[in-house]
mmCIF file with all atom_site columns, C-alpha atoms and ligand atoms in Angstrom:
data_model
loop_
_atom_site.group_PDB
_atom_site.id
_atom_site.type_symbol
_atom_site.label_atom_id
_atom_site.label_alt_id
_atom_site.label_comp_id
_atom_site.label_asym_id
_atom_site.label_entity_id
_atom_site.label_seq_id
_atom_site.pdbx_PDB_ins_code
_atom_site.Cartn_x
_atom_site.Cartn_y
_atom_site.Cartn_z
_atom_site.occupancy
_atom_site.B_iso_or_equiv
_atom_site.pdbx_formal_charge
_atom_site.auth_seq_id
_atom_site.auth_comp_id
_atom_site.auth_asym_id
_atom_site.auth_atom_id
_atom_site.pdbx_PDB_model_num
ATOM   1   C  CA  . UNK A 1 1   ? 74.396  -42.488 106.974 1.00 0.00 ? 1   UNK A CA  1
ATOM   2   C  CA  . UNK A 1 2   ? 77.980  -41.344 106.667 1.00 0.00 ? 2   UNK A CA  1
ATOM   3   C  CA  . UNK A 1 3   ? 79.770  -41.052 103.363 1.00 0.00 ? 3   UNK A CA  1
ATOM   4   C  CA  . UNK A 1 4   ? 81.698  -44.249 103.929 1.00 0.00 ? 4   UNK A CA  1
ATOM   5   C  CA  . UNK A 1 5   ? 78.502  -46.187 104.653 1.00 0.00 ? 5   UNK A CA  1
ATOM   6   C  CA  . UNK A 1 6   ? 76.699  -44.629 101.683 1.00 0.00 ? 6   UNK A CA  1
ATOM   7   C  CA  . UNK A 1 7   ? 79.567  -45.598 99.387  1.00 0.00 ? 7   UNK A CA  1
ATOM   8   C  CA  . UNK A 1 8   ? 79.508  -49.131 100.674 1.00 0.00 ? 8   UNK A CA  1
ATOM   9   C  CA  . UNK A 1 9   ? 75.772  -49.409 100.084 1.00 0.00 ? 9   UNK A CA  1
ATOM   10  C  CA  . UNK A 1 10  ? 76.169  -48.085 96.532  1.00 0.00 ? 10  UNK A CA  1
ATOM   11  C  CA  . UNK A 1 11  ? 78.948  -50.570 95.831  1.00 0.00 ? 11  UNK A CA  1
ATOM   12  C  CA  . UNK A 1 12  ? 76.804  -53.430 97.083  1.00 0.00 ? 12  UNK A CA  1
ATOM   13  C  CA  . UNK A 1 13  ? 73.933  -52.265 94.865  1.00 0.00 ? 13  UNK A CA  1
ATOM   14  C  CA  . UNK A 1 14  ? 76.177  -52.166 91.800  1.00 0.00 ? 14  UNK A CA  1
ATOM   15  C  CA  . UNK A 1 15  ? 77.596  -55.604 92.511  1.00 0.00 ? 15  UNK A CA  1
ATOM   16  C  CA  . UNK A 1 16  ? 74.054  -56.921 92.736  1.00 0.00 ? 16  UNK A CA  1
ATOM   17  C  CA  . UNK A 1 17  ? 73.194  -55.423 89.371  1.00 0.00 ? 17  UNK A CA  1
ATOM   18  C  CA  . UNK A 1 18  ? 70.622  -53.143 90.892  1.00 0.00 ? 18  UNK A CA  1
ATOM   19  C  CA  . UNK A 1 19  ? 71.719  -49.941 89.188  1.00 0.00 ? 19  UNK A CA  1
ATOM   20  C  CA  . UNK A 1 20  ? 73.210  -48.850 85.875  1.00 0.00 ? 20  UNK A CA  1
ATOM   21  C  CA  . UNK A 1 21  ? 76.917  -48.162 85.651  1.00 0.00 ? 21  UNK A CA  1
ATOM   22  C  CA  . UNK A 1 22  ? 77.742  -44.520 84.978  1.00 0.00 ? 22  UNK A CA  1
ATOM   23  C  CA  . UNK A 1 23  ? 78.365  -43.712 81.345  1.00 0.00 ? 23  UNK A CA  1
ATOM   24  C  CA  . UNK A 1 24  ? 82.082  -43.502 80.575  1.00 0.00 ? 24  UNK A CA  1
ATOM   25  C  CA  . UNK A 1 25  ? 83.503  -40.130 79.719  1.00 0.00 ? 25  UNK A CA  1
ATOM   26  C  CA  . UNK A 1 26  ? 86.507  -39.415 77.575  1.00 0.00 ? 26  UNK A CA  1
ATOM   27  C  CA  . UNK A 1 27  ? 89.691  -40.041 79.448  1.00 0.00 ? 27  UNK A CA  1
ATOM   28  C  CA  . UNK A 1 28  ? 87.963  -42.415 81.823  1.00 0.00 ? 28  UNK A CA  1
ATOM   29  C  CA  . UNK A 1 29  ? 87.109  -44.593 78.843  1.00 0.00 ? 29  UNK A CA  1
ATOM   30  C  CA  . UNK A 1 30  ? 90.695  -44.594 77.594  1.00 0.00 ? 30  UNK A CA  1
ATOM   31  C  CA  . UNK A 1 31  ? 93.082  -44.030 80.454  1.00 0.00 ? 31  UNK A CA  1
ATOM   32  C  CA  . UNK A 1 32  ? 96.240  -42.300 79.324  1.00 0.00 ? 32  UNK A CA  1
ATOM   33  C  CA  . UNK A 1 33  ? 94.775  -41.059 76.053  1.00 0.00 ? 33  UNK A CA  1
ATOM   34  C  CA  . UNK A 1 34  ? 94.797  -37.267 75.989  1.00 0.00 ? 34  UNK A CA  1
ATOM   35  C  CA  . UNK A 1 35  ? 92.374  -35.054 74.121  1.00 0.00 ? 35  UNK A CA  1
ATOM   36  C  CA  . UNK A 1 36  ? 94.310  -33.320 71.364  1.00 0.00 ? 36  UNK A CA  1
ATOM   37  C  CA  . UNK A 1 37  ? 92.434  -30.058 71.817  1.00 0.00 ? 37  UNK A CA  1
ATOM   38  C  CA  . UNK A 1 38  ? 93.246  -30.014 75.518  1.00 0.00 ? 38  UNK A CA  1
ATOM   39  C  CA  . UNK A 1 39  ? 96.878  -30.816 74.759  1.00 0.00 ? 39  UNK A CA  1
ATOM   40  C  CA  . UNK A 1 40  ? 97.052  -27.966 72.271  1.00 0.00 ? 40  UNK A CA  1
ATOM   41  C  CA  . UNK A 1 41  ? 95.663  -25.505 74.807  1.00 0.00 ? 41  UNK A CA  1
ATOM   42  C  CA  . UNK A 1 42  ? 98.109  -26.720 77.454  1.00 0.00 ? 42  UNK A CA  1
ATOM   43  C  CA  . UNK A 1 43  ? 101.025 -26.375 75.031  1.00 0.00 ? 43  UNK A CA  1
ATOM   44  C  CA  . UNK A 1 44  ? 100.030 -22.809 74.203  1.00 0.00 ? 44  UNK A CA  1
ATOM   45  C  CA  . UNK A 1 45  ? 99.758  -21.939 77.891  1.00 0.00 ? 45  UNK A CA  1
ATOM   46  C  CA  . UNK A 1 46  ? 103.144 -23.525 78.547  1.00 0.00 ? 46  UNK A CA  1
ATOM   47  C  CA  . UNK A 1 47  ? 104.750 -21.352 75.880  1.00 0.00 ? 47  UNK A CA  1
ATOM   48  C  CA  . UNK A 1 48  ? 102.848 -18.126 76.467  1.00 0.00 ? 48  UNK A CA  1
ATOM   49  C  CA  . UNK A 1 49  ? 103.277 -18.178 80.247  1.00 0.00 ? 49  UNK A CA  1
ATOM   50  C  CA  . UNK A 1 50  ? 107.044 -18.030 79.891  1.00 0.00 ? 50  UNK A CA  1
ATOM   51  C  CA  . UNK A 1 51  ? 107.480 -21.410 81.564  1.00 0.00 ? 51  UNK A CA  1
ATOM   52  C  CA  . UNK A 1 52  ? 108.864 -22.938 78.359  1.00 0.00 ? 52  UNK A CA  1
ATOM   53  C  CA  . UNK A 1 53  ? 111.590 -20.309 78.088  1.00 0.00 ? 53  UNK A CA  1
ATOM   54  C  CA  . UNK A 1 54  ? 112.450 -20.682 81.760  1.00 0.00 ? 54  UNK A CA  1
ATOM   55  C  CA  . UNK A 1 55  ? 112.716 -24.461 81.467  1.00 0.00 ? 55  UNK A CA  1
ATOM   56  C  CA  . UNK A 1 56  ? 114.908 -24.175 78.363  1.00 0.00 ? 56  UNK A CA  1
ATOM   57  C  CA  . UNK A 1 57  ? 117.303 -21.909 80.204  1.00 0.00 ? 57  UNK A CA  1
ATOM   58  C  CA  . UNK A 1 58  ? 117.305 -24.103 83.303  1.00 0.00 ? 58  UNK A CA  1
ATOM   59  C  CA  . UNK A 1 59  ? 118.390 -27.181 81.326  1.00 0.00 ? 59  UNK A CA  1
ATOM   60  C  CA  . UNK A 1 60  ? 120.935 -25.281 79.233  1.00 0.00 ? 60  UNK A CA  1
ATOM   61  C  CA  . UNK A 1 61  ? 122.408 -23.748 82.386  1.00 0.00 ? 61  UNK A CA  1
ATOM   62  C  CA  . UNK A 1 62  ? 122.814 -27.211 83.906  1.00 0.00 ? 62  UNK A CA  1
ATOM   63  C  CA  . UNK A 1 63  ? 124.648 -28.255 80.747  1.00 0.00 ? 63  UNK A CA  1
ATOM   64  C  CA  . UNK A 1 64  ? 126.805 -25.130 80.892  1.00 0.00 ? 64  UNK A CA  1
ATOM   65  C  CA  . UNK A 1 65  ? 127.847 -25.794 84.481  1.00 0.00 ? 65  UNK A CA  1
ATOM   66  C  CA  . UNK A 1 66  ? 128.797 -29.375 83.626  1.00 0.00 ? 66  UNK A CA  1
ATOM   67  C  CA  . UNK A 1 67  ? 130.686 -28.423 80.476  1.00 0.00 ? 67  UNK A CA  1
ATOM   68  C  CA  . UNK A 1 68  ? 132.657 -25.735 82.285  1.00 0.00 ? 68  UNK A CA  1
ATOM   69  C  CA  . UNK A 1 69  ? 133.524 -28.175 85.073  1.00 0.00 ? 69  UNK A CA  1
ATOM   70  C  CA  . UNK A 1 70  ? 134.509 -31.029 82.782  1.00 0.00 ? 70  UNK A CA  1
ATOM   71  C  CA  . UNK A 1 71  ? 136.181 -29.255 79.878  1.00 0.00 ? 71  UNK A CA  1
ATOM   72  C  CA  . UNK A 1 72  ? 139.650 -29.126 81.382  1.00 0.00 ? 72  UNK A CA  1
ATOM   73  C  CA  . UNK A 1 73  ? 139.655 -32.756 82.486  1.00 0.00 ? 73  UNK A CA  1
ATOM   74  C  CA  . UNK A 1 74  ? 139.535 -34.632 79.167  1.00 0.00 ? 74  UNK A CA  1
ATOM   75  C  CA  . UNK A 1 75  ? 141.222 -34.596 75.791  1.00 0.00 ? 75  UNK A CA  1
ATOM   76  C  CA  . UNK A 1 76  ? 139.434 -32.662 73.058  1.00 0.00 ? 76  UNK A CA  1
ATOM   77  C  CA  . UNK A 1 77  ? 136.244 -31.982 75.021  1.00 0.00 ? 77  UNK A CA  1
ATOM   78  C  CA  . UNK A 1 78  ? 133.169 -31.795 72.831  1.00 0.00 ? 78  UNK A CA  1
ATOM   79  C  CA  . UNK A 1 79  ? 129.565 -30.648 73.021  1.00 0.00 ? 79  UNK A CA  1
ATOM   80  C  CA  . UNK A 1 80  ? 126.987 -32.197 70.677  1.00 0.00 ? 80  UNK A CA  1
ATOM   81  C  CA  . UNK A 1 81  ? 123.787 -30.316 69.961  1.00 0.00 ? 81  UNK A CA  1
ATOM   82  C  CA  . UNK A 1 82  ? 120.626 -31.041 68.041  1.00 0.00 ? 82  UNK A CA  1
ATOM   83  C  CA  . UNK A 1 83  ? 119.391 -28.076 65.991  1.00 0.00 ? 83  UNK A CA  1
ATOM   84  C  CA  . UNK A 1 84  ? 115.591 -27.727 65.875  1.00 0.00 ? 84  UNK A CA  1
ATOM   85  C  CA  . UNK A 1 85  ? 114.094 -26.756 69.248  1.00 0.00 ? 85  UNK A CA  1
ATOM   86  C  CA  . UNK A 1 86  ? 117.568 -27.171 70.726  1.00 0.00 ? 86  UNK A CA  1
ATOM   87  C  CA  . UNK A 1 87  ? 119.697 -24.540 68.994  1.00 0.00 ? 87  UNK A CA  1
ATOM   88  C  CA  . UNK A 1 88  ? 117.091 -22.851 66.787  1.00 0.00 ? 88  UNK A CA  1
ATOM   89  C  CA  . UNK A 1 89  ? 113.430 -22.147 67.498  1.00 0.00 ? 89  UNK A CA  1
ATOM   90  C  CA  . UNK A 1 90  ? 110.684 -22.943 65.013  1.00 0.00 ? 90  UNK A CA  1
ATOM   91  C  CA  . UNK A 1 91  ? 107.976 -21.452 67.206  1.00 0.00 ? 91  UNK A CA  1
ATOM   92  C  CA  . UNK A 1 92  ? 106.598 -19.136 64.476  1.00 0.00 ? 92  UNK A CA  1
ATOM   93  C  CA  . UNK A 1 93  ? 105.842 -22.194 62.343  1.00 0.00 ? 93  UNK A CA  1
ATOM   94  C  CA  . UNK A 1 94  ? 104.524 -24.347 65.145  1.00 0.00 ? 94  UNK A CA  1
ATOM   95  C  CA  . UNK A 1 95  ? 102.087 -21.592 66.043  1.00 0.00 ? 95  UNK A CA  1
ATOM   96  C  CA  . UNK A 1 96  ? 101.121 -20.809 62.447  1.00 0.00 ? 96  UNK A CA  1
ATOM   97  C  CA  . UNK A 1 97  ? 100.510 -24.479 61.688  1.00 0.00 ? 97  UNK A CA  1
ATOM   98  C  CA  . UNK A 1 98  ? 98.625  -25.028 64.948  1.00 0.00 ? 98  UNK A CA  1
ATOM   99  C  CA  . UNK A 1 99  ? 101.134 -27.764 65.864  1.00 0.00 ? 99  UNK A CA  1
ATOM   100 C  CA  . UNK A 1 100 ? 100.573 -29.588 62.607  1.00 0.00 ? 100 UNK A CA  1
ATOM   101 C  CA  . UNK A 1 101 ? 103.425 -30.570 60.305  1.00 0.00 ? 101 UNK A CA  1
ATOM   102 C  CA  . UNK A 1 102 ? 103.535 -29.653 56.633  1.00 0.00 ? 102 UNK A CA  1
ATOM   103 C  CA  . UNK A 1 103 ? 106.831 -30.711 55.120  1.00 0.00 ? 103 UNK A CA  1
ATOM   104 C  CA  . UNK A 1 104 ? 106.257 -29.211 51.685  1.00 0.00 ? 104 UNK A CA  1
ATOM   105 C  CA  . UNK A 1 105 ? 104.326 -26.173 50.549  1.00 0.00 ? 105 UNK A CA  1
ATOM   106 C  CA  . UNK A 1 106 ? 105.002 -22.479 50.704  1.00 0.00 ? 106 UNK A CA  1
ATOM   107 C  CA  . UNK A 1 107 ? 105.729 -20.436 53.777  1.00 0.00 ? 107 UNK A CA  1
ATOM   108 C  CA  . UNK A 1 108 ? 104.878 -16.936 52.646  1.00 0.00 ? 108 UNK A CA  1
ATOM   109 C  CA  . UNK A 1 109 ? 102.122 -15.752 54.948  1.00 0.00 ? 109 UNK A CA  1
ATOM   110 C  CA  . UNK A 1 110 ? 103.592 -15.793 58.447  1.00 0.00 ? 110 UNK A CA  1
ATOM   111 C  CA  . UNK A 1 111 ? 102.446 -15.192 61.098  1.00 0.00 ? 111 UNK A CA  1
ATOM   112 C  CA  . UNK A 1 112 ? 99.506  -16.887 59.405  1.00 0.00 ? 112 UNK A CA  1
ATOM   113 C  CA  . UNK A 1 113 ? 99.783  -20.449 58.208  1.00 0.00 ? 113 UNK A CA  1
ATOM   114 C  CA  . UNK A 1 114 ? 100.061 -22.851 56.669  1.00 0.00 ? 114 UNK A CA  1
ATOM   115 C  CA  . UNK A 1 115 ? 103.841 -22.818 56.443  1.00 0.00 ? 115 UNK A CA  1
ATOM   116 C  CA  . UNK A 1 116 ? 105.833 -25.671 54.954  1.00 0.00 ? 116 UNK A CA  1
ATOM   117 C  CA  . UNK A 1 117 ? 108.880 -26.626 56.992  1.00 0.00 ? 117 UNK A CA  1
ATOM   118 C  CA  . UNK A 1 118 ? 111.275 -27.007 54.066  1.00 0.00 ? 118 UNK A CA  1
ATOM   119 C  CA  . UNK A 1 119 ? 110.323 -23.555 52.840  1.00 0.00 ? 119 UNK A CA  1
ATOM   120 C  CA  . UNK A 1 120 ? 110.674 -22.121 56.346  1.00 0.00 ? 120 UNK A CA  1
ATOM   121 C  CA  . UNK A 1 121 ? 114.081 -23.701 56.855  1.00 0.00 ? 121 UNK A CA  1
ATOM   122 C  CA  . UNK A 1 122 ? 115.265 -22.366 53.489  1.00 0.00 ? 122 UNK A CA  1
ATOM   123 C  CA  . UNK A 1 123 ? 114.585 -18.838 54.783  1.00 0.00 ? 123 UNK A CA  1
ATOM   124 C  CA  . UNK A 1 124 ? 117.224 -19.329 57.490  1.00 0.00 ? 124 UNK A CA  1
ATOM   125 C  CA  . UNK A 1 125 ? 115.339 -17.009 59.848  1.00 0.00 ? 125 UNK A CA  1
ATOM   126 C  CA  . UNK A 1 126 ? 114.954 -19.166 62.944  1.00 0.00 ? 126 UNK A CA  1
ATOM   127 C  CA  . UNK A 1 127 ? 116.151 -17.484 66.115  1.00 0.00 ? 127 UNK A CA  1
ATOM   128 C  CA  . UNK A 1 128 ? 118.618 -18.999 68.550  1.00 0.00 ? 128 UNK A CA  1
ATOM   129 C  CA  . UNK A 1 129 ? 117.357 -20.400 71.801  1.00 0.00 ? 129 UNK A CA  1
ATOM   130 C  CA  . UNK A 1 130 ? 119.123 -18.002 74.188  1.00 0.00 ? 130 UNK A CA  1
ATOM   131 C  CA  . UNK A 1 131 ? 120.165 -20.552 76.781  1.00 0.00 ? 131 UNK A CA  1
ATOM   132 C  CA  . UNK A 1 132 ? 121.785 -22.727 74.142  1.00 0.00 ? 132 UNK A CA  1
ATOM   133 C  CA  . UNK A 1 133 ? 123.666 -19.808 72.617  1.00 0.00 ? 133 UNK A CA  1
ATOM   134 C  CA  . UNK A 1 134 ? 124.968 -18.937 76.077  1.00 0.00 ? 134 UNK A CA  1
ATOM   135 C  CA  . UNK A 1 135 ? 126.016 -22.559 76.526  1.00 0.00 ? 135 UNK A CA  1
ATOM   136 C  CA  . UNK A 1 136 ? 127.859 -22.630 73.209  1.00 0.00 ? 136 UNK A CA  1
ATOM   137 C  CA  . UNK A 1 137 ? 129.703 -19.390 73.890  1.00 0.00 ? 137 UNK A CA  1
ATOM   138 C  CA  . UNK A 1 138 ? 130.743 -20.599 77.337  1.00 0.00 ? 138 UNK A CA  1
ATOM   139 C  CA  . UNK A 1 139 ? 131.816 -23.983 75.987  1.00 0.00 ? 139 UNK A CA  1
ATOM   140 C  CA  . UNK A 1 140 ? 133.940 -22.414 73.291  1.00 0.00 ? 140 UNK A CA  1
ATOM   141 C  CA  . UNK A 1 141 ? 135.606 -20.119 75.816  1.00 0.00 ? 141 UNK A CA  1
ATOM   142 C  CA  . UNK A 1 142 ? 136.637 -23.291 77.651  1.00 0.00 ? 142 UNK A CA  1
ATOM   143 C  CA  . UNK A 1 143 ? 138.081 -24.884 74.533  1.00 0.00 ? 143 UNK A CA  1
ATOM   144 C  CA  . UNK A 1 144 ? 135.147 -27.198 73.868  1.00 0.00 ? 144 UNK A CA  1
ATOM   145 C  CA  . UNK A 1 145 ? 134.447 -28.216 70.281  1.00 0.00 ? 145 UNK A CA  1
ATOM   146 C  CA  . UNK A 1 146 ? 130.822 -27.878 69.219  1.00 0.00 ? 146 UNK A CA  1
ATOM   147 C  CA  . UNK A 1 147 ? 129.159 -30.261 66.765  1.00 0.00 ? 147 UNK A CA  1
ATOM   148 C  CA  . UNK A 1 148 ? 125.616 -29.930 65.479  1.00 0.00 ? 148 UNK A CA  1
ATOM   149 C  CA  . UNK A 1 149 ? 123.917 -33.241 64.685  1.00 0.00 ? 149 UNK A CA  1
ATOM   150 C  CA  . UNK A 1 150 ? 120.544 -32.779 62.995  1.00 0.00 ? 150 UNK A CA  1
ATOM   151 C  CA  . UNK A 1 151 ? 117.949 -34.838 61.217  1.00 0.00 ? 151 UNK A CA  1
ATOM   152 C  CA  . UNK A 1 152 ? 117.722 -32.152 58.563  1.00 0.00 ? 152 UNK A CA  1
ATOM   153 C  CA  . UNK A 1 153 ? 118.822 -33.325 55.131  1.00 0.00 ? 153 UNK A CA  1
ATOM   154 C  CA  . UNK A 1 154 ? 122.063 -32.578 53.319  1.00 0.00 ? 154 UNK A CA  1
ATOM   155 C  CA  . UNK A 1 155 ? 120.066 -30.567 50.777  1.00 0.00 ? 155 UNK A CA  1
ATOM   156 C  CA  . UNK A 1 156 ? 119.487 -28.039 53.560  1.00 0.00 ? 156 UNK A CA  1
ATOM   157 C  CA  . UNK A 1 157 ? 123.161 -27.652 54.491  1.00 0.00 ? 157 UNK A CA  1
ATOM   158 C  CA  . UNK A 1 158 ? 123.720 -24.152 53.137  1.00 0.00 ? 158 UNK A CA  1
ATOM   159 C  CA  . UNK A 1 159 ? 120.518 -22.710 54.584  1.00 0.00 ? 159 UNK A CA  1
ATOM   160 C  CA  . UNK A 1 160 ? 121.075 -24.426 57.913  1.00 0.00 ? 160 UNK A CA  1
ATOM   161 C  CA  . UNK A 1 161 ? 124.651 -23.154 58.196  1.00 0.00 ? 161 UNK A CA  1
ATOM   162 C  CA  . UNK A 1 162 ? 123.491 -19.648 57.264  1.00 0.00 ? 162 UNK A CA  1
ATOM   163 C  CA  . UNK A 1 163 ? 120.737 -19.791 59.852  1.00 0.00 ? 163 UNK A CA  1
ATOM   164 C  CA  . UNK A 1 164 ? 123.088 -20.948 62.598  1.00 0.00 ? 164 UNK A CA  1
ATOM   165 C  CA  . UNK A 1 165 ? 125.492 -18.138 61.743  1.00 0.00 ? 165 UNK A CA  1
ATOM   166 C  CA  . UNK A 1 166 ? 122.817 -15.461 61.571  1.00 0.00 ? 166 UNK A CA  1
ATOM   167 C  CA  . UNK A 1 167 ? 121.421 -16.689 64.886  1.00 0.00 ? 167 UNK A CA  1
ATOM   168 C  CA  . UNK A 1 168 ? 124.799 -16.143 66.516  1.00 0.00 ? 168 UNK A CA  1
ATOM   169 C  CA  . UNK A 1 169 ? 126.499 -19.545 66.457  1.00 0.00 ? 169 UNK A CA  1
ATOM   170 C  CA  . UNK A 1 170 ? 130.082 -19.273 65.235  1.00 0.00 ? 170 UNK A CA  1
ATOM   171 C  CA  . UNK A 1 171 ? 133.143 -21.448 64.989  1.00 0.00 ? 171 UNK A CA  1
ATOM   172 C  CA  . UNK A 1 172 ? 131.493 -24.824 65.253  1.00 0.00 ? 172 UNK A CA  1
ATOM   173 C  CA  . UNK A 1 173 ? 133.652 -27.872 64.583  1.00 0.00 ? 173 UNK A CA  1
ATOM   174 C  CA  . UNK A 1 174 ? 131.136 -29.781 62.492  1.00 0.00 ? 174 UNK A CA  1
ATOM   175 C  CA  . UNK A 1 175 ? 127.611 -29.941 61.129  1.00 0.00 ? 175 UNK A CA  1
ATOM   176 C  CA  . UNK A 1 176 ? 126.220 -33.427 60.555  1.00 0.00 ? 176 UNK A CA  1
ATOM   177 C  CA  . UNK A 1 177 ? 123.085 -33.745 58.432  1.00 0.00 ? 177 UNK A CA  1
ATOM   178 C  CA  . UNK A 1 178 ? 121.346 -36.749 56.962  1.00 0.00 ? 178 UNK A CA  1
ATOM   179 C  CA  . UNK A 1 179 ? 122.566 -37.820 53.581  1.00 0.00 ? 179 UNK A CA  1
ATOM   180 C  CA  . UNK A 1 180 ? 120.061 -38.894 50.942  1.00 0.00 ? 180 UNK A CA  1
ATOM   181 C  CA  . UNK A 1 181 ? 121.069 -42.515 51.344  1.00 0.00 ? 181 UNK A CA  1
ATOM   182 C  CA  . UNK A 1 182 ? 120.879 -42.740 55.106  1.00 0.00 ? 182 UNK A CA  1
ATOM   183 C  CA  . UNK A 1 183 ? 117.269 -43.422 56.060  1.00 0.00 ? 183 UNK A CA  1
ATOM   184 C  CA  . UNK A 1 184 ? 116.982 -45.100 59.438  1.00 0.00 ? 184 UNK A CA  1
ATOM   185 C  CA  . UNK A 1 185 ? 114.084 -46.377 61.456  1.00 0.00 ? 185 UNK A CA  1
ATOM   186 C  CA  . UNK A 1 186 ? 114.551 -43.689 64.066  1.00 0.00 ? 186 UNK A CA  1
ATOM   187 C  CA  . UNK A 1 187 ? 116.519 -40.535 64.683  1.00 0.00 ? 187 UNK A CA  1
ATOM   188 C  CA  . UNK A 1 188 ? 118.454 -42.377 67.372  1.00 0.00 ? 188 UNK A CA  1
ATOM   189 C  CA  . UNK A 1 189 ? 119.627 -44.946 64.815  1.00 0.00 ? 189 UNK A CA  1
ATOM   190 C  CA  . UNK A 1 190 ? 121.141 -42.098 62.825  1.00 0.00 ? 190 UNK A CA  1
ATOM   191 C  CA  . UNK A 1 191 ? 122.457 -39.886 65.607  1.00 0.00 ? 191 UNK A CA  1
ATOM   192 C  CA  . UNK A 1 192 ? 124.161 -42.414 67.888  1.00 0.00 ? 192 UNK A CA  1
ATOM   193 C  CA  . UNK A 1 193 ? 126.492 -43.672 65.098  1.00 0.00 ? 193 UNK A CA  1
ATOM   194 C  CA  . UNK A 1 194 ? 127.313 -40.059 64.247  1.00 0.00 ? 194 UNK A CA  1
ATOM   195 C  CA  . UNK A 1 195 ? 128.429 -39.477 67.836  1.00 0.00 ? 195 UNK A CA  1
ATOM   196 C  CA  . UNK A 1 196 ? 130.474 -42.681 67.656  1.00 0.00 ? 196 UNK A CA  1
ATOM   197 C  CA  . UNK A 1 197 ? 132.119 -41.326 64.512  1.00 0.00 ? 197 UNK A CA  1
ATOM   198 C  CA  . UNK A 1 198 ? 132.924 -38.054 66.285  1.00 0.00 ? 198 UNK A CA  1
ATOM   199 C  CA  . UNK A 1 199 ? 134.539 -40.013 69.109  1.00 0.00 ? 199 UNK A CA  1
ATOM   200 C  CA  . UNK A 1 200 ? 136.486 -42.059 66.571  1.00 0.00 ? 200 UNK A CA  1
ATOM   201 C  CA  . UNK A 1 201 ? 138.007 -38.786 65.396  1.00 0.00 ? 201 UNK A CA  1
ATOM   202 C  CA  . UNK A 1 202 ? 139.508 -38.348 68.861  1.00 0.00 ? 202 UNK A CA  1
ATOM   203 C  CA  . UNK A 1 203 ? 136.908 -36.106 70.477  1.00 0.00 ? 203 UNK A CA  1
ATOM   204 C  CA  . UNK A 1 204 ? 135.486 -36.716 73.947  1.00 0.00 ? 204 UNK A CA  1
ATOM   205 C  CA  . UNK A 1 205 ? 131.777 -35.932 73.993  1.00 0.00 ? 205 UNK A CA  1
ATOM   206 C  CA  . UNK A 1 206 ? 131.235 -34.580 77.481  1.00 0.00 ? 206 UNK A CA  1
ATOM   207 C  CA  . UNK A 1 207 ? 127.667 -33.425 76.837  1.00 0.00 ? 207 UNK A CA  1
ATOM   208 C  CA  . UNK A 1 208 ? 124.881 -34.082 74.358  1.00 0.00 ? 208 UNK A CA  1
ATOM   209 C  CA  . UNK A 1 209 ? 121.799 -31.861 74.436  1.00 0.00 ? 209 UNK A CA  1
ATOM   210 C  CA  . UNK A 1 210 ? 118.569 -32.249 72.489  1.00 0.00 ? 210 UNK A CA  1
ATOM   211 C  CA  . UNK A 1 211 ? 114.833 -31.773 72.741  1.00 0.00 ? 211 UNK A CA  1
ATOM   212 C  CA  . UNK A 1 212 ? 113.881 -35.376 71.920  1.00 0.00 ? 212 UNK A CA  1
ATOM   213 C  CA  . UNK A 1 213 ? 114.819 -38.571 73.756  1.00 0.00 ? 213 UNK A CA  1
ATOM   214 C  CA  . UNK A 1 214 ? 115.885 -39.895 70.347  1.00 0.00 ? 214 UNK A CA  1
ATOM   215 C  CA  . UNK A 1 215 ? 118.555 -37.166 70.261  1.00 0.00 ? 215 UNK A CA  1
ATOM   216 C  CA  . UNK A 1 216 ? 120.126 -38.670 73.354  1.00 0.00 ? 216 UNK A CA  1
ATOM   217 C  CA  . UNK A 1 217 ? 119.558 -42.428 73.118  1.00 0.00 ? 217 UNK A CA  1
ATOM   218 C  CA  . UNK A 1 218 ? 122.346 -44.816 72.269  1.00 0.00 ? 218 UNK A CA  1
ATOM   219 C  CA  . UNK A 1 219 ? 125.191 -43.550 74.432  1.00 0.00 ? 219 UNK A CA  1
ATOM   220 C  CA  . UNK A 1 220 ? 128.379 -41.901 73.198  1.00 0.00 ? 220 UNK A CA  1
ATOM   221 C  CA  . UNK A 1 221 ? 128.186 -38.946 75.584  1.00 0.00 ? 221 UNK A CA  1
ATOM   222 C  CA  . UNK A 1 222 ? 129.262 -38.560 79.188  1.00 0.00 ? 222 UNK A CA  1
ATOM   223 C  CA  . UNK A 1 223 ? 126.086 -36.707 80.098  1.00 0.00 ? 223 UNK A CA  1
ATOM   224 C  CA  . UNK A 1 224 ? 122.840 -35.960 78.300  1.00 0.00 ? 224 UNK A CA  1
ATOM   225 C  CA  . UNK A 1 225 ? 120.529 -32.977 78.691  1.00 0.00 ? 225 UNK A CA  1
ATOM   226 C  CA  . UNK A 1 226 ? 116.910 -33.108 77.552  1.00 0.00 ? 226 UNK A CA  1
ATOM   227 C  CA  . UNK A 1 227 ? 115.213 -29.818 76.773  1.00 0.00 ? 227 UNK A CA  1
ATOM   228 C  CA  . UNK A 1 228 ? 111.422 -29.577 77.042  1.00 0.00 ? 228 UNK A CA  1
ATOM   229 C  CA  . UNK A 1 229 ? 109.366 -29.990 73.887  1.00 0.00 ? 229 UNK A CA  1
ATOM   230 C  CA  . UNK A 1 230 ? 105.686 -30.787 74.397  1.00 0.00 ? 230 UNK A CA  1
ATOM   231 C  CA  . UNK A 1 231 ? 104.927 -29.597 70.844  1.00 0.00 ? 231 UNK A CA  1
ATOM   232 C  CA  . UNK A 1 232 ? 105.985 -32.576 68.689  1.00 0.00 ? 232 UNK A CA  1
ATOM   233 C  CA  . UNK A 1 233 ? 107.709 -35.925 68.887  1.00 0.00 ? 233 UNK A CA  1
ATOM   234 C  CA  . UNK A 1 234 ? 110.489 -37.356 66.726  1.00 0.00 ? 234 UNK A CA  1
ATOM   235 C  CA  . UNK A 1 235 ? 111.179 -41.018 67.366  1.00 0.00 ? 235 UNK A CA  1
HETATM 236 MG MG1 . MG  B 2 .   ? 115.159 -31.138 67.812  1.00 0.00 ? 301 MG  B MG1 1
#
């Protein structure tokens, strides 16, 4: 009996109720639902293999080529950037917290965790993502204004500005952070109106780059560039 015939016989037997169905296994029981432990291991491999860094640079280089091409063609050309995992890397915290998120609490035992994000951000020690820093420097050489638009709160303005400066970002045109009275259902609901406000000031946003789809949703940019981030999701 060939494989095809054997399969057909088995199918007939199952349809007739002659044999038990195989026990479901995880994944098969819930198609599309990933195992968190497997996802964690895959995320670590993605980072540690160097593929994450390569993909970051690839996207930022595509943005750089577009910005350099477009800058001289519009009035007041502008680049909008998210901050976390777009301009600055929080990898030491992601790793220490095993991809968990602790908003409050100390961050005084790195590289061991736990590390609270507010405490980490107050240290202003996050490193620049190299591809993004290259993009910013190239954009500024071409007369492009750079705005940072972040979901970080206004209370973190001084530390965030210090961190951007220490990481190598200079001469930006604006830093938009969330005010205490501006909660929105999603990051997109906050960021898209900010871009509209930048445009209302006479700037032409030729590129918007972020690591979350919510950084880019809602228009108000000629082109969008999505960096990889398999480590967390901000809706
Ligand atoms: Mg981000």
